[in-house]
Amino acid sequence: MPKPLDLDGDVVDLLRALVDIESVSGDEGVIADQIEGALQPYEHLEVIRDGNVVIARTQLARAERVVIAGHLDTVPIAGNVPSWVTGAGRERIVRGRGSCDMKGGVAVQLSAAAALERPSRDVTWIFYDNEEVEESRNGLNRIAREHPHYLVGSFAVLCEPSNAGIEGGCQGTMRLIVELAGVAAHSARSWKGHNAIHDAGAALQLLTRYQPREIEVDGLLYHEGLNAVRITGGIAGNVIPDRCEIEVNYRFAPDKSPAQAETYLREVFAGFSVRVTDVAAGARPGLDQPAAAEFLAAVGGRASAKFGWTDVARFAAMGVPAVNFGPGDPNKAHADDEFCPAADVYSCRDALLRWLS
Amino acid sequence: MPKPLDLDGDVVDLLRALVDIESVSGDEGVIADQIEGALQPYEHLEVIRDGNVVIARTQLARAERVVIAGHLDTVPIAGNVPSWVTGAGRERIVRGRGSCDMKGGVAVQLSAAAALERPSRDVTWIFYDNEEVEESRNGLNRIAREHPHYLVGSFAVLCEPSNAGIEGGCQGTMRLIVELAGVAAHSARSWKGHNAIHDAGAALQLLTRYQPREIEVDGLLYHEGLNAVRITGGIAGNVIPDRCEIEVNYRFAPDKSPAQAETYLREVFAGFSVRVTDVAAGARPGLDQPAAAEFLAAVGGRASAKFGWTDVARFAAMGVPAVNFGPGDPNKAHADDEFCPAADVYSCRDALLRWLS
């Protein structure tokens, strides 16, 4: 067992201790045990354990309740655990798997949860598993299905990396397969067959010519993307391939519903056989709503658009306005050289304390 | 173990028994064992086993020796083993993987090898492995390198499917990889990366626009082909792919050398990164040579051009004139619905007996 987490000490030391507990998706048992054990002694918190989800909440009967959530899992380790530090003082950088996505955010949550004995709003702190894998395994998704009352609040903050700034909403994501069918033949007599891989050329040209839309939604600028993420075709070096599949990922701004996104893609790929395999709705930034505006004012700074899909959309679907706000550069999420600046961690912790004191 | 092969019975039953022994390239051990065991009892044959190559030869000190060869392997099974039969009597059609390419030919070889106790020419019967895969694994190639004396003869017949007619020469074949390189990025921020799969579109369009050449060589008409036979790219559903590879197969008429073929392909794919992975020279038909002319006269009929690459070229490279002559329609080789007419099997067997009695 690692040594117990110290929630009252330096939040950057806490981040390092969290990185040092490996917690690749599906393997969050140890880190959930540690977090549950560390929160248990605080009498202002009611601690609930459900699978590898840990929830801690105040019960002060405040007029308002907010939800502050973060996931415990990381993408696979790449020789980058345990953590290490470069630089000194406020210039320190914590490096290692999960430092950016998103143990920096989790450290901020834990440190603030311990410190805020009598917050101005009731707070539900949520730590959940399996965010980096398929939707069906997502711990927050499971809680929303089995215990939706745990997620009730007037506003939610997801501590995903956002350079310690507020990122509103998130783009939707859709995956589809473009299927090309041909007729197999020996490649020495290719005119007897029809080459499915050759037909993929026209679909790829559509993607190459595609001009991504940039669009403002509720005051924030979103930048879409339409990309082949996988292609596969052919069965042998001497057979004209009768099958080729292109997997395409569409990231769409939150002014489009999943149905509208699908209609659009079917227009783009008119004449091709297309099969949608996965979709997750986006979330409008909702920064015009009062709870969000108050958070914005308390934290300061300007909001920007979130490009990646995050669980913000899950709250939005339940009618809870939500934003991303956490330490670390989202461009470094999943990178083998991911890192988190100590300054971001301190500034996010300070902002939460300011907002909730 | 399957039941022993009966070389003295009906040659079409023998074909069915051969189809029923799965022998995808690399997995020819069982069929080679069966063939070795079936040939062993015939005292007029000296049987040699070398890896999964089986050789049986007469040693009658005839003035002339001919080589009659066939491969034991098939392309992958596609739910088409065991064999089945449609039609009745001489109209019977044997169906299933390998029936056409080329267990029909192997059945003819085995039946004739058993029957021809005192052939007019000494005969070397060769059954070899790994013809359907890369050149470096080819069993006949290995024998040519390690025991070239086994292949000595004044003339060679390869029992590849040729509609029971004589097909002269063969086209050359070259494989190359077109490599596309990009820059990986999260697909939610695709503009940070460069999509290697999208770049493949332009290479595929070149292939779609390619006009195959038809050319007469030594009186026979050859028809070239340039085809993508495999494509692969992408590592995850949310990552812009930094790599895509297209495997291309070029079939070229025997008037071109491998070097000329490569020069031509580098012109076609100018601007792309290209790597040649495999090449086999073609063979001019050579029907003007005396040994070929005698076989033509004994068998009857007109010769035509062979499109597929066959090991005829390997004999041609050793200075042994060679032709293709076997049951089954070469257009059905590798097709999931491949088949072999019983009539072709009987007529090829009869022709060999006529020629060698």
XYZ file of C-alpha atoms in Angstrom:
714
model
C 0.000 0.000 0.000
C 1.235 3.545 -0.742
C 1.411 5.833 2.278
C -1.837 7.697 3.118
C -2.672 10.828 1.130
C -2.206 14.089 3.051
C -5.031 16.456 2.081
C -3.913 19.256 4.414
C -0.366 19.526 3.051
C 0.948 21.078 -0.159
C -1.466 20.425 -3.066
C 1.436 19.869 -5.484
C 2.885 17.153 -3.239
C -0.613 15.662 -3.236
C -0.635 15.702 -7.067
C 2.679 13.808 -7.106
C 1.338 11.232 -4.635
C -1.720 10.711 -6.899
C 0.421 10.254 -10.050
C 2.502 7.680 -8.178
C -0.599 5.502 -7.687
C -1.054 3.829 -11.116
C -4.722 3.928 -12.097
C -5.128 2.973 -15.738
C -8.831 2.615 -16.679
C -10.274 -0.522 -15.077
C -7.630 -0.534 -12.345
C -8.808 2.309 -10.060
C -9.335 0.190 -6.904
C -6.197 1.309 -5.053
C -6.565 5.020 -5.787
C -10.282 4.941 -4.856
C -9.389 3.212 -1.540
C -6.760 5.858 -0.819
C -9.117 8.744 -1.565
C -11.964 7.238 0.443
C -9.580 6.688 3.390
C -8.156 10.210 3.177
C -11.604 11.912 3.100
C -13.179 9.768 5.842
C -11.678 11.711 8.827
C -13.229 15.060 7.783
C -16.402 15.466 9.800
C -17.876 18.128 7.499
C -18.005 15.539 4.701
C -20.342 12.605 4.196
C -18.329 10.008 2.252
C -20.047 7.472 -0.048
C -18.259 4.613 -1.828
C -19.964 2.977 -4.808
C -17.785 0.616 -6.864
C -14.731 2.703 -7.669
C -16.658 5.960 -7.413
C -16.060 8.041 -4.268
C -18.465 10.863 -3.379
C -17.944 13.342 -0.520
C -20.564 15.994 0.242
C -21.389 18.711 2.705
C -24.895 18.741 4.224
C -25.261 22.363 5.375
C -28.727 22.929 3.925
C -27.398 25.810 1.816
C -29.770 27.397 -0.713
C -27.602 26.058 -3.533
C -25.591 22.889 -4.236
C -22.770 22.606 -6.756
C -21.103 19.466 -8.082
C -17.339 19.338 -8.653
C -16.168 16.192 -10.423
C -13.047 14.532 -11.752
C -11.998 11.108 -13.024
C -9.383 8.896 -11.402
C -8.267 6.864 -14.413
C -5.508 7.514 -16.913
C -4.589 6.211 -20.338
C -1.911 3.453 -20.267
C 1.434 4.075 -18.593
C 4.325 4.720 -21.006
C 7.360 4.472 -18.722
C 6.187 7.738 -17.137
C 5.312 6.681 -13.557
C 6.378 7.511 -10.847
C 6.176 11.284 -11.204
C 9.163 13.592 -11.399
C 9.583 17.338 -11.127
C 11.542 19.862 -13.162
C 12.081 23.527 -12.262
C 11.839 25.084 -8.798
C 9.376 27.056 -6.647
C 6.215 28.278 -8.425
C 7.956 27.356 -11.713
C 7.875 23.674 -10.790
C 6.405 21.292 -13.369
C 5.033 17.919 -12.279
C 5.551 15.270 -14.946
C 4.230 11.755 -15.475
C 1.143 9.826 -16.627
C -2.031 11.493 -15.394
C -0.305 14.670 -14.197
C -2.286 16.647 -16.796
C -5.294 14.359 -17.428
C -6.398 14.760 -14.700
C -4.722 14.167 -11.369
C -3.913 17.896 -11.152
C -7.668 18.491 -11.044
C -8.218 15.651 -8.569
C -5.523 17.105 -6.242
C -7.284 20.493 -6.376
C -10.628 18.831 -5.540
C -9.227 16.856 -2.608
C -7.318 19.797 -1.137
C -10.334 22.131 -1.437
C -12.761 19.502 -0.108
C -10.628 19.167 3.033
C -10.158 22.919 3.468
C -13.754 24.074 2.880
C -15.360 23.150 6.192
C -18.239 25.612 5.804
C -18.539 26.451 2.103
C -21.015 29.145 1.029
C -22.772 26.570 -1.191
C -23.230 22.893 -0.433
C -20.695 20.913 -2.487
C -20.799 17.376 -3.873
C -17.250 16.240 -4.689
C -17.200 13.288 -7.128
C -14.221 11.071 -8.018
C -15.045 8.483 -10.670
C -13.574 5.663 -12.749
C -13.326 4.638 -16.420
C -13.562 7.986 -18.161
C -10.850 7.187 -20.724
C -12.667 4.170 -22.168
C -15.968 3.445 -23.827
C -19.064 5.302 -22.688
C -20.693 2.148 -21.298
C -18.000 1.725 -18.603
C -17.897 5.394 -17.499
C -18.364 5.652 -13.689
C -20.193 8.980 -13.858
C -22.532 7.505 -16.444
C -23.248 4.604 -14.085
C -24.017 6.937 -11.159
C -26.292 9.037 -13.410
C -28.204 5.865 -14.249
C -28.287 4.184 -10.813
C -28.233 7.122 -8.360
C -29.102 10.285 -10.300
C -29.836 12.166 -7.030
C -26.091 12.195 -6.244
C -25.575 14.448 -9.255
C -28.250 17.029 -8.451
C -26.993 20.602 -8.329
C -27.524 24.026 -9.841
C -24.089 24.032 -11.465
C -21.220 21.619 -12.117
C -17.493 22.044 -12.561
C -15.397 19.328 -14.181
C -11.750 19.695 -13.225
C -10.440 18.536 -16.631
C -7.291 20.350 -17.788
C -8.128 23.813 -19.180
C -4.932 25.774 -18.466
C -6.588 26.920 -15.206
C -9.109 28.866 -17.273
C -12.810 28.264 -17.824
C -13.700 26.234 -20.889
C -17.385 26.179 -21.679
C -19.409 23.386 -23.198
C -17.837 20.731 -25.352
C -18.015 19.478 -28.914
C -19.959 16.376 -29.827
C -18.260 13.362 -31.325
C -19.552 10.826 -33.827
C -17.820 7.825 -35.360
C -18.935 6.156 -38.543
C -17.685 3.548 -40.933
C -17.637 4.217 -44.666
C -17.933 0.776 -46.258
C -16.654 0.116 -49.764
C -17.634 -3.143 -51.430
C -15.894 -4.662 -54.436
C -15.567 -8.017 -56.138
C -12.632 -10.285 -55.269
C -10.445 -11.709 -58.051
C -6.892 -12.853 -58.537
C -4.713 -9.758 -58.901
C -3.194 -11.211 -62.085
C -6.652 -10.894 -63.695
C -7.740 -7.728 -61.936
C -10.242 -6.811 -64.660
C -12.405 -9.705 -63.458
C -12.872 -8.020 -60.067
C -13.631 -4.602 -58.654
C -11.145 -2.978 -56.283
C -12.811 -1.729 -53.061
C -9.625 0.013 -51.873
C -9.477 2.072 -55.073
C -13.045 3.233 -54.385
C -11.899 4.501 -50.983
C -9.824 7.109 -52.841
C -12.912 9.199 -53.644
C -14.069 9.130 -49.999
C -10.614 10.189 -48.805
C -10.586 13.012 -51.350
C -13.873 14.242 -49.841
C -12.157 14.326 -46.447
C -9.104 16.098 -47.852
C -11.287 18.768 -49.452
C -13.471 19.184 -46.331
C -13.278 22.695 -44.886
C -13.818 22.527 -41.121
C -16.510 24.877 -39.830
C -15.593 27.434 -37.155
C -18.693 28.664 -35.418
C -19.588 30.827 -32.436
C -22.031 29.266 -29.966
C -23.156 31.319 -26.944
C -20.185 33.633 -27.476
C -17.487 30.939 -27.740
C -15.748 29.898 -30.946
C -15.818 26.178 -31.825
C -13.639 24.495 -34.427
C -14.990 21.298 -35.971
C -13.058 18.401 -37.492
C -13.790 15.507 -39.836
C -11.074 12.886 -40.034
C -10.361 9.352 -41.079
C -8.935 7.718 -37.959
C -8.547 4.204 -39.321
C -8.563 2.453 -42.690
C -8.378 -1.210 -43.431
C -8.782 -3.281 -46.576
C -7.352 -6.268 -48.418
C -6.833 -9.893 -47.479
C -3.802 -11.073 -49.419
C -1.045 -9.724 -51.630
C -2.512 -11.326 -54.758
C -6.243 -10.745 -54.314
C -8.239 -7.764 -55.567
C -9.848 -6.554 -52.316
C -13.610 -6.840 -52.118
C -13.868 -4.779 -48.936
C -12.437 -1.605 -47.474
C -13.564 0.295 -44.390
C -12.740 3.836 -43.375
C -13.502 4.825 -39.784
C -14.283 8.536 -39.620
C -14.471 10.718 -36.512
C -16.563 13.878 -36.669
C -16.156 16.464 -33.925
C -19.054 18.885 -34.118
C -19.883 22.182 -32.416
C -22.599 22.072 -29.727
C -25.139 23.937 -31.861
C -25.709 20.607 -33.657
C -27.601 17.666 -32.183
C -26.376 14.126 -32.858
C -29.258 13.724 -35.339
C -28.209 16.878 -37.200
C -24.604 15.704 -37.189
C -25.645 12.396 -38.751
C -27.788 14.109 -41.400
C -24.836 16.324 -42.281
C -22.420 13.396 -42.595
C -24.847 11.461 -44.773
C -24.900 14.478 -47.095
C -21.081 14.685 -47.107
C -20.833 10.970 -47.945
C -23.798 10.880 -50.331
C -23.444 7.825 -52.559
C -21.341 5.925 -50.015
C -22.540 3.225 -47.638
C -22.234 4.694 -44.144
C -22.829 3.177 -40.684
C -22.763 5.239 -37.457
C -21.011 3.295 -34.680
C -20.728 5.774 -31.796
C -22.056 9.180 -30.859
C -21.900 11.514 -27.874
C -23.787 14.810 -27.894
C -21.912 18.049 -27.299
C -22.892 20.633 -24.685
C -23.598 24.321 -25.245
C -21.374 26.483 -23.054
C -24.387 27.896 -21.179
C -22.307 30.745 -19.795
C -25.355 33.022 -19.963
C -26.954 31.062 -17.095
C -26.747 32.718 -13.657
C -24.815 29.966 -11.843
C -22.175 29.912 -14.587
C -21.914 33.707 -14.662
C -21.303 33.802 -10.889
C -18.544 31.206 -11.186
C -16.999 33.183 -14.026
C -17.036 36.361 -11.924
C -15.567 34.652 -8.840
C -12.787 32.942 -10.758
C -12.043 35.823 -13.090
C -10.657 35.616 -16.602
C -12.298 34.906 -19.914
C -13.997 31.676 -20.944
C -13.072 29.804 -24.111
C -14.526 26.866 -26.024
C -13.712 23.246 -25.139
C -12.837 21.167 -28.174
C -12.522 17.687 -26.715
C -15.606 15.812 -25.556
C -15.827 15.724 -21.745
C -18.374 14.642 -19.155
C -19.614 18.247 -19.114
C -22.018 16.955 -21.757
C -23.370 14.386 -19.316
C -24.350 17.144 -16.862
C -25.746 19.264 -19.683
C -27.969 16.333 -20.686
C -29.366 16.280 -17.133
C -30.068 20.019 -17.297
C -27.130 20.977 -15.047
C -24.991 23.765 -16.548
C -21.362 22.715 -16.404
C -17.892 23.979 -17.321
C -14.371 22.595 -17.450
C -11.914 24.206 -15.098
C -8.663 22.564 -14.124
C -4.868 22.764 -14.165
C -2.760 21.598 -17.118
C -2.751 22.085 -20.894
C -5.456 19.993 -22.607
C -3.143 19.630 -25.634
C -0.906 17.510 -23.402
C -3.679 15.103 -22.358
C -2.682 11.528 -23.387
C 0.768 12.673 -24.550
C 3.619 10.552 -23.242
C 5.295 13.764 -22.050
C 2.188 15.088 -20.276
C 2.844 17.471 -17.396
C 1.115 19.941 -15.089
C 2.507 23.317 -13.954
C 2.476 23.767 -10.148
C 1.259 27.355 -10.703
C -1.932 26.066 -12.389
C -2.620 23.749 -9.457
C -2.284 26.543 -6.900
C -4.344 28.988 -8.938
C -7.224 26.523 -9.451
C -7.277 25.666 -5.728
C -7.288 29.366 -4.804
C -10.134 30.063 -7.255
C -12.344 27.310 -5.822
C -11.723 28.516 -2.251
C -12.518 32.108 -3.313
C -15.744 31.033 -5.014
C -16.979 28.823 -2.186
C -15.845 30.754 0.945
C -5.774 -38.032 -39.511
C -7.791 -38.072 -42.769
C -8.091 -41.506 -44.400
C -5.232 -42.440 -46.796
C -5.377 -41.057 -50.356
C -6.278 -43.623 -53.033
C -4.183 -42.899 -56.142
C -5.581 -45.831 -58.144
C -9.244 -44.849 -57.826
C -11.261 -42.141 -59.562
C -9.149 -38.985 -60.001
C -12.149 -36.766 -59.189
C -12.672 -38.549 -55.848
C -8.972 -37.947 -55.260
C -9.449 -34.223 -55.965
C -12.244 -34.095 -53.369
C -10.093 -35.862 -50.783
C -7.315 -33.293 -51.391
C -9.684 -30.321 -51.001
C -10.901 -31.822 -47.724
C -7.384 -31.587 -46.264
C -7.018 -27.890 -45.355
C -3.615 -26.645 -46.506
C -3.480 -22.866 -46.303
C 0.061 -21.583 -46.979
C 2.335 -22.393 -44.040
C 0.147 -25.281 -42.940
C 0.961 -27.971 -45.548
C 2.330 -30.589 -43.115
C -0.712 -32.860 -43.126
C -1.258 -32.863 -46.898
C 2.472 -33.433 -47.534
C 2.407 -36.390 -45.096
C -0.619 -37.830 -46.891
C 0.943 -37.483 -50.325
C 4.286 -38.914 -49.214
C 2.468 -41.871 -47.624
C 0.323 -42.479 -50.716
C 3.282 -42.437 -53.153
C 5.606 -44.541 -50.999
C 4.117 -47.985 -51.980
C 4.774 -47.504 -55.739
C 7.997 -49.303 -56.544
C 8.540 -47.465 -59.829
C 8.887 -44.202 -57.873
C 11.729 -42.941 -55.698
C 10.096 -40.699 -53.076
C 12.000 -37.828 -51.448
C 10.669 -35.671 -48.598
C 12.292 -32.316 -47.919
C 10.424 -30.022 -45.509
C 6.907 -29.917 -46.931
C 8.111 -30.640 -50.453
C 7.487 -34.169 -51.778
C 9.311 -35.368 -54.895
C 8.649 -38.688 -56.661
C 10.694 -39.710 -59.686
C 11.225 -42.576 -62.069
C 14.818 -43.732 -62.666
C 14.511 -45.543 -66.034
C 17.584 -43.918 -67.654
C 15.414 -42.537 -70.435
C 17.039 -40.164 -72.957
C 14.861 -37.343 -71.675
C 13.533 -36.249 -68.254
C 10.534 -33.987 -67.764
C 9.435 -32.234 -64.579
C 5.738 -31.990 -63.666
C 5.059 -29.763 -60.684
C 2.223 -28.404 -58.563
C 1.789 -26.593 -55.256
C -0.070 -27.947 -52.244
C -1.109 -24.696 -50.541
C -4.248 -22.618 -50.955
C -5.298 -19.079 -50.052
C -7.275 -18.809 -46.770
C -10.445 -20.855 -46.272
C -13.692 -18.877 -46.624
C -16.280 -21.320 -45.290
C -15.642 -23.412 -48.432
C -14.115 -26.609 -47.029
C -14.977 -29.515 -47.088
C -15.633 -29.903 -50.804
C -19.016 -30.413 -52.362
C -20.198 -31.467 -55.804
C -22.881 -30.151 -58.123
C -24.076 -31.782 -61.349
C -23.739 -35.446 -62.292
C -21.464 -37.743 -64.341
C -18.933 -35.988 -66.604
C -20.821 -32.737 -65.899
C -19.854 -32.911 -62.221
C -18.263 -29.800 -60.735
C -16.071 -30.087 -57.635
C -16.352 -26.991 -55.438
C -14.393 -25.658 -52.472
C -11.148 -23.890 -51.559
C -8.273 -25.152 -53.668
C -10.464 -27.116 -56.092
C -9.318 -24.824 -58.905
C -5.980 -23.513 -57.568
C -4.657 -26.131 -57.712
C -5.709 -29.399 -56.186
C -7.269 -30.388 -59.522
C -3.748 -30.307 -60.969
C -2.303 -32.110 -57.951
C -4.918 -34.881 -58.317
C -3.955 -35.271 -61.990
C -0.258 -35.463 -61.049
C -0.817 -38.071 -58.330
C -3.114 -40.233 -60.441
C -0.742 -40.130 -63.442
C 2.357 -40.706 -61.256
C 0.740 -43.888 -59.903
C -0.446 -45.094 -63.314
C 2.704 -44.414 -65.376
C 4.889 -47.336 -64.308
C 7.085 -47.177 -67.387
C 6.718 -43.696 -68.922
C 8.390 -42.964 -72.265
C 10.379 -40.146 -70.599
C 11.714 -40.153 -67.055
C 9.437 -38.013 -64.931
C 10.131 -35.972 -61.781
C 6.828 -35.270 -60.000
C 7.099 -32.325 -57.578
C 4.587 -31.287 -54.898
C 5.606 -28.132 -53.027
C 4.509 -25.677 -50.347
C 4.029 -21.912 -49.939
C 3.320 -20.876 -53.501
C 0.532 -18.427 -52.540
C 2.753 -16.287 -50.323
C 5.932 -14.275 -50.666
C 8.673 -15.536 -52.963
C 11.107 -16.103 -50.079
C 8.924 -18.879 -48.598
C 8.174 -20.661 -51.898
C 9.045 -24.360 -51.612
C 10.083 -24.725 -55.267
C 12.335 -21.703 -54.835
C 13.948 -23.356 -51.822
C 14.564 -26.590 -53.754
C 16.023 -24.596 -56.677
C 18.469 -23.005 -54.225
C 19.338 -26.022 -52.052
C 18.968 -28.995 -54.433
C 18.883 -27.615 -58.011
C 19.627 -31.117 -59.445
C 16.067 -32.215 -58.464
C 14.697 -29.741 -61.023
C 16.846 -30.777 -63.980
C 14.870 -31.671 -67.100
C 14.452 -30.817 -70.754
C 10.920 -29.526 -70.249
C 8.575 -28.691 -67.376
C 4.809 -28.675 -66.982
C 3.169 -26.779 -64.152
C -0.328 -28.107 -63.482
C -1.787 -24.685 -62.617
C -5.376 -24.167 -63.810
C -5.483 -23.367 -67.529
C -8.903 -24.725 -68.565
C -7.108 -27.948 -69.529
C -5.353 -26.029 -72.309
C -1.740 -24.958 -72.673
C -0.846 -21.507 -71.382
C 2.598 -20.199 -72.262
C 4.880 -17.929 -70.262
C 3.645 -15.798 -67.422
C 3.494 -12.181 -66.310
C 5.917 -10.764 -63.768
C 4.713 -9.536 -60.400
C 6.026 -6.780 -58.140
C 4.771 -5.627 -54.748
C 5.529 -2.277 -53.229
C 4.437 -0.229 -50.273
C 3.397 3.396 -50.689
C 4.113 5.002 -47.307
C 2.277 8.105 -46.138
C 3.562 9.928 -43.052
C 1.578 12.430 -40.960
C 1.639 13.977 -37.481
C -0.411 12.462 -34.642
C -2.799 14.636 -32.608
C -6.005 14.266 -30.624
C -8.881 14.125 -33.108
C -10.734 16.858 -31.166
C -7.901 19.205 -32.182
C -7.170 17.746 -35.593
C -5.608 20.963 -36.907
C -2.647 20.275 -34.612
C -1.817 17.143 -36.634
C -1.565 15.974 -40.241
C -3.724 13.087 -41.426
C -1.687 10.379 -43.216
C -4.823 8.464 -44.272
C -6.184 11.528 -46.080
C -2.930 11.723 -48.062
C -3.526 8.158 -49.277
C -6.494 9.477 -51.281
C -4.250 10.966 -53.975
C -2.307 7.696 -54.382
C -5.553 5.732 -54.691
C -6.821 8.193 -57.298
C -3.656 7.483 -59.358
C -4.544 3.789 -59.228
C -8.168 4.450 -60.189
C -7.059 6.455 -63.234
C -4.406 3.894 -64.306
C -5.024 2.411 -67.783
C -3.683 -1.168 -67.991
C -1.444 -2.006 -70.987
C -2.287 -4.933 -73.328
C 0.700 -6.181 -75.308
C 1.619 -9.122 -77.590
C 4.793 -11.057 -76.675
C 5.938 -14.003 -78.888
C 2.483 -14.151 -80.429
C 0.473 -14.250 -77.174
C -1.509 -11.278 -75.793
C -0.744 -10.127 -72.210
C -2.914 -7.839 -70.080
C -1.226 -5.915 -67.227
C -2.696 -4.723 -63.912
C -1.835 -2.269 -61.112
C -3.822 -2.642 -57.903
C -3.895 -1.767 -54.238
C -4.165 -5.116 -52.461
C -4.000 -3.882 -48.878
C -4.315 -0.628 -46.966
C -3.781 0.024 -43.308
C -3.623 3.143 -41.139
C -4.741 4.565 -37.788
C -4.182 3.567 -34.174
C -7.240 4.724 -32.206
C -10.670 6.230 -32.730
C -9.586 9.610 -31.304
C -6.105 10.041 -32.777
C -5.207 11.695 -36.097
C -3.226 8.925 -37.837
C 0.446 9.629 -38.462
C 0.963 6.620 -40.724
C -0.792 4.886 -43.612
C 0.532 2.175 -45.926
C -0.851 1.002 -49.242
C 0.429 -2.294 -50.628
C 0.327 -2.289 -54.412
C 0.663 -5.279 -56.740
C 1.863 -4.716 -60.304
C 1.445 -7.531 -62.848
C 3.596 -6.854 -65.884
C 3.923 -8.501 -69.308
C 7.057 -10.642 -69.847
C 8.614 -8.108 -72.222
C 9.566 -6.042 -69.116
C 12.373 -6.940 -66.727
C 11.895 -6.417 -62.967
C 14.190 -3.358 -63.176
C 12.054 -1.853 -65.955
C 8.918 -2.564 -63.937
C 10.351 -0.754 -60.900
C 11.410 2.258 -62.973
C 7.902 2.470 -64.382
C 6.251 2.287 -60.932
C 8.532 4.970 -59.512
C 7.353 7.207 -62.356
C 3.692 6.406 -61.631
C 4.150 7.194 -57.917
C 6.471 10.179 -58.368
C 6.297 12.317 -55.225
C 5.326 9.397 -52.984
C 7.599 7.392 -50.720
C 7.755 3.914 -52.265
C 9.446 0.710 -51.113
C 9.600 -2.458 -53.278
C 8.997 -5.537 -51.104
C 8.735 -8.407 -53.553
C 9.397 -9.094 -57.210
C 9.299 -12.093 -59.502
C 10.292 -11.845 -63.155
C 7.868 -12.969 -65.837
C 8.645 -15.584 -68.476
C 8.305 -15.208 -72.230
C 6.050 -17.946 -73.638
C 8.907 -19.779 -75.435
C 6.535 -21.959 -77.468
C 8.976 -21.892 -80.378
C 11.308 -24.252 -78.481
C 11.274 -27.948 -79.587
C 10.281 -29.567 -76.250
C 7.311 -27.204 -75.930
C 6.253 -27.878 -79.507
C 6.230 -31.668 -78.908
C 4.063 -31.327 -75.824
C 1.727 -29.035 -77.762
C 1.403 -31.647 -80.522
C 0.769 -34.536 -78.077
C -1.845 -32.652 -76.087
C -3.467 -30.858 -79.017
C -5.170 -27.475 -78.951
C -3.926 -23.907 -79.159
C -1.739 -22.135 -76.624
C -2.714 -18.849 -75.005
C -1.013 -16.318 -72.677
C -0.802 -16.893 -68.921
C -1.713 -13.843 -66.886
C -0.979 -15.011 -63.374
C 2.587 -15.357 -62.243
C 3.419 -19.014 -61.903
C 6.512 -20.970 -61.146
C 6.901 -21.413 -64.906
C 9.109 -18.346 -64.552
C 11.332 -20.159 -62.062
C 11.971 -22.932 -64.607
C 12.466 -20.358 -67.374
C 15.125 -18.661 -65.216
C 16.963 -22.023 -64.961
C 16.804 -22.462 -68.744
C 14.083 -25.154 -68.628
C 11.221 -24.409 -71.053
C 7.938 -24.685 -69.165
C 4.188 -24.287 -69.695
C 1.057 -24.244 -67.565
C -1.370 -27.077 -68.164
C -4.055 -28.019 -65.658
C -7.769 -28.374 -64.939
C -9.942 -25.473 -63.818
C -10.570 -21.906 -64.918
C -7.723 -19.613 -63.807
C -10.290 -16.815 -63.446
C -11.707 -18.751 -60.504
C -8.385 -19.053 -58.670
C -8.718 -17.440 -55.198
C -12.429 -16.738 -55.695
C -14.590 -17.841 -52.773
C -16.714 -19.790 -55.264
C -13.756 -21.492 -56.950
C -14.499 -24.827 -58.596
C -13.069 -27.399 -60.979
C -15.001 -29.289 -63.693
C -14.572 -33.077 -63.491
C -14.238 -33.137 -67.295
C -11.093 -30.961 -67.109
C -9.549 -33.303 -64.555
C -10.149 -36.385 -66.728
C -8.951 -34.668 -69.895
C -5.703 -33.439 -68.290
C -4.994 -36.888 -66.853
C -5.651 -38.506 -70.267
C -3.364 -35.993 -72.007
C -0.449 -36.670 -69.645
C -0.868 -40.445 -70.062
C -0.996 -40.028 -73.868
C 2.128 -37.856 -73.856
C 4.159 -40.104 -71.562
C 3.035 -43.613 -72.599
